Coordinates of C-alpha atoms in Angstrom, one line a residue:
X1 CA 0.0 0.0 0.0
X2 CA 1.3 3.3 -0.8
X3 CA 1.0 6.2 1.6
X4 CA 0.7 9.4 0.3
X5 CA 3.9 11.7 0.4
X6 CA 1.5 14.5 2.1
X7 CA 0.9 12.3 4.4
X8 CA 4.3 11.0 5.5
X9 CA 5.1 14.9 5.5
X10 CA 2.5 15.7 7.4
X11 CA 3.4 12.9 10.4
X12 CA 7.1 14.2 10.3
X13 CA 6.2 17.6 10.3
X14 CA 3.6 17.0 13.4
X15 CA 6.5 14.8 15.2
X16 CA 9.4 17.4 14.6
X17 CA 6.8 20.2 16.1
X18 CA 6.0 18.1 19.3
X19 CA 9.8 17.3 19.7
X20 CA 10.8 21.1 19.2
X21 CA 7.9 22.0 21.5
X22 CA 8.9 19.4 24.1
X23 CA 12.3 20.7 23.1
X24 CA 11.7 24.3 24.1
X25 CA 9.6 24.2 26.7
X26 CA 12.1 22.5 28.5
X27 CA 14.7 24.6 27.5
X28 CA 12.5 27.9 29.0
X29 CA 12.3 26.0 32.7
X30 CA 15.9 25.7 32.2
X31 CA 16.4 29.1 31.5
X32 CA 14.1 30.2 34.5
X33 CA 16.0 27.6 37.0
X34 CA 19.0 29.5 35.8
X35 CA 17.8 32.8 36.0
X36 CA 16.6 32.1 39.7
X37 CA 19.8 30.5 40.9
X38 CA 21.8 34.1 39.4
X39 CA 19.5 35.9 41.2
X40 CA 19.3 34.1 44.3
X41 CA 23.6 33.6 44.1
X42 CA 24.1 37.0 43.2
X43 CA 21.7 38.3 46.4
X44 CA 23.7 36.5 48.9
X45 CA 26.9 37.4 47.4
X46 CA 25.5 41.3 47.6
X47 CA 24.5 40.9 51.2
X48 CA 28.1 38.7 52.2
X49 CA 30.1 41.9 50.0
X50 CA 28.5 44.7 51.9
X51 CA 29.4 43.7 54.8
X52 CA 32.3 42.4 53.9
X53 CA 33.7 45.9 52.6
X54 CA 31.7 47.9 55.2
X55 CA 34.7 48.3 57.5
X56 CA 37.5 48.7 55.3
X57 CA 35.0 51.1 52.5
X58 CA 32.7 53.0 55.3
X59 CA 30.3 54.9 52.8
X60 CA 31.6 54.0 50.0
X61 CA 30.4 50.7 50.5
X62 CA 27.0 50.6 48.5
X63 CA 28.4 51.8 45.3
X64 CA 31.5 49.0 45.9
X65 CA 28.5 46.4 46.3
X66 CA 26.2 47.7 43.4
X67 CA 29.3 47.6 40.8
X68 CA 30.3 43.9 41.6
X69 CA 26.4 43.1 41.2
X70 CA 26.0 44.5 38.0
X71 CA 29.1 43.3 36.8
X72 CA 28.6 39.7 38.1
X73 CA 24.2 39.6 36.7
X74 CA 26.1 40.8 33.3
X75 CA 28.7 38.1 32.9
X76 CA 26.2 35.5 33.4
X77 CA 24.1 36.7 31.5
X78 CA 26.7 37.2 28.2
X79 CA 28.3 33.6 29.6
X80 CA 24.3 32.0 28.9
X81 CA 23.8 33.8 26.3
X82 CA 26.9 33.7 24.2
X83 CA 27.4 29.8 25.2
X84 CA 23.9 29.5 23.6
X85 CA 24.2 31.4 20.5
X86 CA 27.5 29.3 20.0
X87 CA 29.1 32.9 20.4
X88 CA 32.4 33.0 21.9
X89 CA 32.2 33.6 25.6
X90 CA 36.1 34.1 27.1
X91 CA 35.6 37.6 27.3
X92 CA 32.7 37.2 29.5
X93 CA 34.3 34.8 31.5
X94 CA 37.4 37.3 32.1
X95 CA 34.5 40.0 33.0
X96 CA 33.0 37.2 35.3
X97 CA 36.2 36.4 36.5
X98 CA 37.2 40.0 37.6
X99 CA 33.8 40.6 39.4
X100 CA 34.3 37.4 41.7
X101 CA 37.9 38.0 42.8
X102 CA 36.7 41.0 44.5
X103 CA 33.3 39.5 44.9
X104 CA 35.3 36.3 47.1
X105 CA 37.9 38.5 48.9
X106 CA 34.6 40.9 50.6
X107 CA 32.8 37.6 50.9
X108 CA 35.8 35.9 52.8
X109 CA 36.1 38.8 54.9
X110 CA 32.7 38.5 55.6
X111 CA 32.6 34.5 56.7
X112 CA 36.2 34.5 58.5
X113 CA 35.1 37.2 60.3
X114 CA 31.9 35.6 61.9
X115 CA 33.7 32.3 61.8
X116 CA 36.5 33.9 64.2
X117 CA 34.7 35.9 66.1
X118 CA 34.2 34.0 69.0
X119 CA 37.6 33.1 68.8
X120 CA 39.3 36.8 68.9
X121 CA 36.6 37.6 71.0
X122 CA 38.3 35.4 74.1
X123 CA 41.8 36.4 73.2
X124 CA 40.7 40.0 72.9
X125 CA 39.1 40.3 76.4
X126 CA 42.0 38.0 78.4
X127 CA 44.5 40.2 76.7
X128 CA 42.3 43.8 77.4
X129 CA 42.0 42.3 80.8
X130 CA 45.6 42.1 81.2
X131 CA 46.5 45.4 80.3
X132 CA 43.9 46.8 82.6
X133 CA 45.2 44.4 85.9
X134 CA 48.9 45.7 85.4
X135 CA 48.2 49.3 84.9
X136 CA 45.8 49.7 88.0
X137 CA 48.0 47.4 89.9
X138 CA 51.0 49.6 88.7
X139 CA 48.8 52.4 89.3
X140 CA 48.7 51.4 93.7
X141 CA 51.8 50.7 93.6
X142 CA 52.9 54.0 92.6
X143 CA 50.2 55.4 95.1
X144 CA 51.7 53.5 98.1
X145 CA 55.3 55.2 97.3
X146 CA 53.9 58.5 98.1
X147 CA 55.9 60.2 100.7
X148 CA 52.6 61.6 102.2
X149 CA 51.2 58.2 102.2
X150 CA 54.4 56.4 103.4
X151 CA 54.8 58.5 106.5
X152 CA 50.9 58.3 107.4
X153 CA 50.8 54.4 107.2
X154 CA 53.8 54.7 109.9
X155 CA 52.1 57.4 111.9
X156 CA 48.8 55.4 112.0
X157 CA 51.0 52.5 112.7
X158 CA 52.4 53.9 115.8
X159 CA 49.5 55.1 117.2
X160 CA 47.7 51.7 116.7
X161 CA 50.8 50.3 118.4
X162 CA 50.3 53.3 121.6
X163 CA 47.0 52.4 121.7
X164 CA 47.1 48.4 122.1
X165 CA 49.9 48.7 124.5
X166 CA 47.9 51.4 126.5
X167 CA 45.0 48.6 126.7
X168 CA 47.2 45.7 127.8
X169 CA 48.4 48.3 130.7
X170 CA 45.4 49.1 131.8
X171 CA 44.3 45.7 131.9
X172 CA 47.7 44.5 134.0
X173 CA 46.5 42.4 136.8
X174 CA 49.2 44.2 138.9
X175 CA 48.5 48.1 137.3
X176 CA 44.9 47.6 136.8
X177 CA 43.5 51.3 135.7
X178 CA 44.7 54.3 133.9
X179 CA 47.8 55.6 136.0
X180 CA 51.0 56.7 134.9
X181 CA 52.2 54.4 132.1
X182 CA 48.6 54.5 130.9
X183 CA 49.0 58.8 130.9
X184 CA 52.7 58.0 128.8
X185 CA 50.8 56.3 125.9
X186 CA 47.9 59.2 126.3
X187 CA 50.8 61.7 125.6
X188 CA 52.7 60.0 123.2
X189 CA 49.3 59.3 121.4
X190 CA 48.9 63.1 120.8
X191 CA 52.2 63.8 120.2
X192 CA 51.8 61.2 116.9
X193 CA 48.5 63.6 116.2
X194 CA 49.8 66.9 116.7
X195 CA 46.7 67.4 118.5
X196 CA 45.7 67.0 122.2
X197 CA 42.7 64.4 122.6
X198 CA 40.0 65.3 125.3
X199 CA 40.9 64.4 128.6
X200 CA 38.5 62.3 129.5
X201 CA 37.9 60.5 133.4
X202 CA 40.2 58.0 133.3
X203 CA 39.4 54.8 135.3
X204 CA 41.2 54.0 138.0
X205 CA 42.7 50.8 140.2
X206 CA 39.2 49.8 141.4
X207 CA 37.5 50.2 138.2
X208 CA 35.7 47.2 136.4
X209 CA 36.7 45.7 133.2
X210 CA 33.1 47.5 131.8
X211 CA 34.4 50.8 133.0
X212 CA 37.8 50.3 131.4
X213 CA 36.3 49.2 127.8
X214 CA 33.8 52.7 127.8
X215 CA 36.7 54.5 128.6
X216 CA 39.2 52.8 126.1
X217 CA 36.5 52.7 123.3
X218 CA 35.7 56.4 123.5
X219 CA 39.4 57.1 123.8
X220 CA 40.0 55.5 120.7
X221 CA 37.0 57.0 118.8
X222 CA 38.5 60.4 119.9
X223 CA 42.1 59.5 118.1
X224 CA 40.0 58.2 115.0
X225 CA 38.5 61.9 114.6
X226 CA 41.5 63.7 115.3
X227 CA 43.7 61.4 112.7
X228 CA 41.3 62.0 110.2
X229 CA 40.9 65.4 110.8
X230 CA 44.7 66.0 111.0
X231 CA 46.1 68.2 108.3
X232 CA 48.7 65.7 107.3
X233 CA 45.6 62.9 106.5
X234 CA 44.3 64.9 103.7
X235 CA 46.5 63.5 101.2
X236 CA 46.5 60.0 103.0
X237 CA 42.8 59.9 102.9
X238 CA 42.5 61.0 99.2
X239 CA 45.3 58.2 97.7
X240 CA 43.6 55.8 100.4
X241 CA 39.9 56.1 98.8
X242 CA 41.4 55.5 95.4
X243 CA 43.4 52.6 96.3
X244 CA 40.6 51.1 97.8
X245 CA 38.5 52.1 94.5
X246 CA 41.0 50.2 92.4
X247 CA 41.0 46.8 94.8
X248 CA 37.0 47.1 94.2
X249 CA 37.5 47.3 90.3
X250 CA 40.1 44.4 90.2
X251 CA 37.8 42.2 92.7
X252 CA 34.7 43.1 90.7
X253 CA 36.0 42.5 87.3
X254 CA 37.7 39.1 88.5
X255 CA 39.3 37.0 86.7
X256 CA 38.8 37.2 82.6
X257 CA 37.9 33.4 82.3
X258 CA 35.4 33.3 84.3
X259 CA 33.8 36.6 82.5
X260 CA 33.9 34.7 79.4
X261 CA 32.1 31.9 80.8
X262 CA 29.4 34.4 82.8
X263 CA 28.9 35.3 78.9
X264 CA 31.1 39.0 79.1
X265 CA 31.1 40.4 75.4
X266 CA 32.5 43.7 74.0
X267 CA 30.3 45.6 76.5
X268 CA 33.0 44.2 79.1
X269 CA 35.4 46.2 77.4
X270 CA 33.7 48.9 77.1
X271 CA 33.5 49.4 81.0
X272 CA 37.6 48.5 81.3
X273 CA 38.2 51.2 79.3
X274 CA 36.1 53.6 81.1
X275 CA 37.1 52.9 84.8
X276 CA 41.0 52.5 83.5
X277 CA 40.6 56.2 81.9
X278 CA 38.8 57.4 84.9
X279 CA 41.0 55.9 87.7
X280 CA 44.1 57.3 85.4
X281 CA 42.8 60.9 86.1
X282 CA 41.8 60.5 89.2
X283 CA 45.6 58.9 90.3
X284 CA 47.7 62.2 87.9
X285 CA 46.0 64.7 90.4
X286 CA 47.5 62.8 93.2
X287 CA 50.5 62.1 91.9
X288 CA 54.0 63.9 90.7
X289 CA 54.4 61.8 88.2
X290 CA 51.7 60.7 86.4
X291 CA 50.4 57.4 84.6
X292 CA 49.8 56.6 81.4
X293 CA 47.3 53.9 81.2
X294 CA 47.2 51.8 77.9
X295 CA 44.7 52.1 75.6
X296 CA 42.0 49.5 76.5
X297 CA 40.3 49.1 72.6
X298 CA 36.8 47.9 72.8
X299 CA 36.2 46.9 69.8
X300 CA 37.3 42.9 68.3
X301 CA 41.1 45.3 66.8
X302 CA 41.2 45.0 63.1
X303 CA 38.9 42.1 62.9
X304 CA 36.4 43.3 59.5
X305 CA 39.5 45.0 57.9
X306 CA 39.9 42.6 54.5
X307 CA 43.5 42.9 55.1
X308 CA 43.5 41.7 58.4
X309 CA 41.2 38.7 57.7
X310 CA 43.3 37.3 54.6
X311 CA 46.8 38.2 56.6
X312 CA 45.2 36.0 59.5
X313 CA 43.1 33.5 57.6
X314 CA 45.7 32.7 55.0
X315 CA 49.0 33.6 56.4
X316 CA 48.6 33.1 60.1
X317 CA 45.9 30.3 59.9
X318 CA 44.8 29.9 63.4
X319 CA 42.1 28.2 63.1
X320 CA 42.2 25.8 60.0
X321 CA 38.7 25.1 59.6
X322 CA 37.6 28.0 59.8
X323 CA 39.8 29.5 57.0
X324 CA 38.8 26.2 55.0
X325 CA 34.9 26.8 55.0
X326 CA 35.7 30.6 54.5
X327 CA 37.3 29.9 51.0
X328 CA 34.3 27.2 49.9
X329 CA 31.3 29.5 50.6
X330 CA 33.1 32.4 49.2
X331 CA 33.8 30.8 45.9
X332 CA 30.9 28.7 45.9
X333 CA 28.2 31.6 46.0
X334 CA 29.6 33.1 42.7
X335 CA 30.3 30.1 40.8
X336 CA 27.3 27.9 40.7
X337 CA 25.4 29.7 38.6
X338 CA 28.6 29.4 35.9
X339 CA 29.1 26.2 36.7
X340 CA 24.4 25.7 36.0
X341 CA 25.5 27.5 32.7
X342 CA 28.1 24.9 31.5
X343 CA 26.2 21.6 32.4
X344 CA 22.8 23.0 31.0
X345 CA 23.5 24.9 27.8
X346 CA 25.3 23.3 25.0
X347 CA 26.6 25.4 22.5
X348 CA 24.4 26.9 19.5
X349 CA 21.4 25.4 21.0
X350 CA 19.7 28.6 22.0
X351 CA 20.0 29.6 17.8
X352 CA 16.5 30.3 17.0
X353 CA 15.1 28.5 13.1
X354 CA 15.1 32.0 11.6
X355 CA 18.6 32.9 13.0
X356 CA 17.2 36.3 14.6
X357 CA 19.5 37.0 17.5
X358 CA 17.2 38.6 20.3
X359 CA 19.6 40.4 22.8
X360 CA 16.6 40.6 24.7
X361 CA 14.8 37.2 24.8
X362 CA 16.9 35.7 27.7
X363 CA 13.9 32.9 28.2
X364 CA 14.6 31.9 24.6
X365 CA 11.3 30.7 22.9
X366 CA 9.1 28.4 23.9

């Protein structure tokens, strides 16, 4: 039986259709999976650059960020395209090439950064916390060398000394009372204050251990007033307080383990630096020659700055891993979408039957 030659036409003419339909429809959802993946890519490379060149840049950063964006969407787009259109695509490789060197350095930046964060944050606050133990602990030492405070810790020494040997006197089984060695430490007590203390009754040898205690106790509350009060205490009292003030801020701040563990954080820092300023003042109007308290930074130093984070991550490498990961999401993020491009389009097949080149039909036909 013969078929007609319209016929047979006919059937290869409908099967070619259905095959370039299938053909092209499947090529459009290709396109569009594409498409997505550069947009989606090129988004999280955006976010991962701004920040990354946020602390080197400043304000400068958005147009940094919108260039490297434009200039990545384009060379996938010409890399599609051209590979499609059997066109050469080298130069947009080179374009895309150029875009995601400075694309992978912000975005390493970015990753190390958070990645060794943690890490710098610990070493940052035991070594801050260092530098602010020795320069308050420098800073009472120096305060205790005063002459004003040397020769009032041995005046207040002494009179401690008069006063404790006055009580053992007067509570002598065989002296029992305030008589005449009693009336020595009395004198010799306000001699040490430049001052005379009120005479007060003094109990005698029939007095009871009661009467002796009121006596001694108001006795000694007297010398208390006059030694602070005594013109030579000023200066004492003043370099006291602030020594005290400093043995507070060491106790409170403790040890910088432990703050790490309580969950301390560049806040912690913060404070160090404040109370090391402030105790730095306060100690240069007290003394001759004043201190210089370091610099406590609170901020994580030069962590953010791209040249820090490549000089640390690839140079220094202290933590492995971390640089490691860095490197693979940096490079990933820009890639994939080349890497889509190469599995999915083959050369020439994105040449439409009339050979019209559309610049503008990036879905292709359907």
């Amino acid at each position: 039986m013969n078929i007609p030659f319209t016929v047979v036409n006919h059937v290869l003419t409908s099967a070619m259709f259905r095959w370039s339909f299938k053909n092209g429809f499947f090529m459009f959802v290709i396109r569009i999976v594409y498409y997505l993946l550069v947009i989606l890519c090129i988004g999280i490379s955006l976010y991962l650059t701004y920040f990354g060149f946020l602390r080197t840049f400043g304000g400068l950063t958005p147009f940094f960020t919108a260039v490297i964006g434009l200039l990545l969407f384009a060379a996938d787009y010409l890399i599609q395209r051209n590979r499609e259109r059997g066109l050469p695509w080298g130069p947009a490789l080179m374009l895309f090439i150029l875009a995601a060197v400075f694309s992978t350095i912000s975005n390493f930046n970015f990753l190390y950064t958070n990645f060794m964060t943690n890490d710098v944050l610990a070493a940052t606050v035991r070594e801050q916390y260092a530098v602010f133990s020795t320069d308050l602990t420098k800073t009472d030492e120096k305060l205790s060398e005063v002459n004003a405070v040397k020769s009032e810790v041995a005046r207040r020494a002494a009179i401690e000394t008069e006063l404790k040997q006055m009580w053992e006197q007067m509570n002598d089984e065989r002296r029992v009372g305030c008589g005449t060695r009693c009336a020595e430490h009395i004198s010799n007590i306000n001699a040490l204050l430049g001052v005379t203390v009120t005479d007060l009754a003094r109990p005698g040898p029939s007095s009871t251990e009661g009467e002796r205690k009121s006596f001694y106790d108001n006795f000694r509350g007297l010398v208390m007033a006059a030694q602070s009060n005594s013109s030579v205490a000023g200066p004492y009292q003043d370099i006291a307080i602030l020594r005290s003030k400093i043995s507070e801020r060491l106790a409170f701040y403790g040890n910088p383990d432990d703050a790490l563990q309580a969950g301390a954080d560049l806040s912690v820092l913060a404070k160090l630096s404040q109370d090391s300023q402030e105790i730095e003042r306060e100690a240069n109007v007290l003394l001759t020659n004043p201190v210089d308290h370091k610099f406590i930074d609170p901020t994580l130093g030069r962590l953010g700055e791209i040249v820090y984070s490549l000089k640390n991550g690839l140079v220094d490498v202290p933590n492995l891993s971390a640089t490691i990961m860095a490197i693979i999401l940096s490079l990933v993020v820009d890639f994939i979408p080349i890497l889509f491009a190469m599995v999915a389009f083959r050369p020439g097949e994105g040449i439409t039957p009339d050979a019209v080149d559309d610049d503008f039909d990036i879905l292709g036909g359907v």
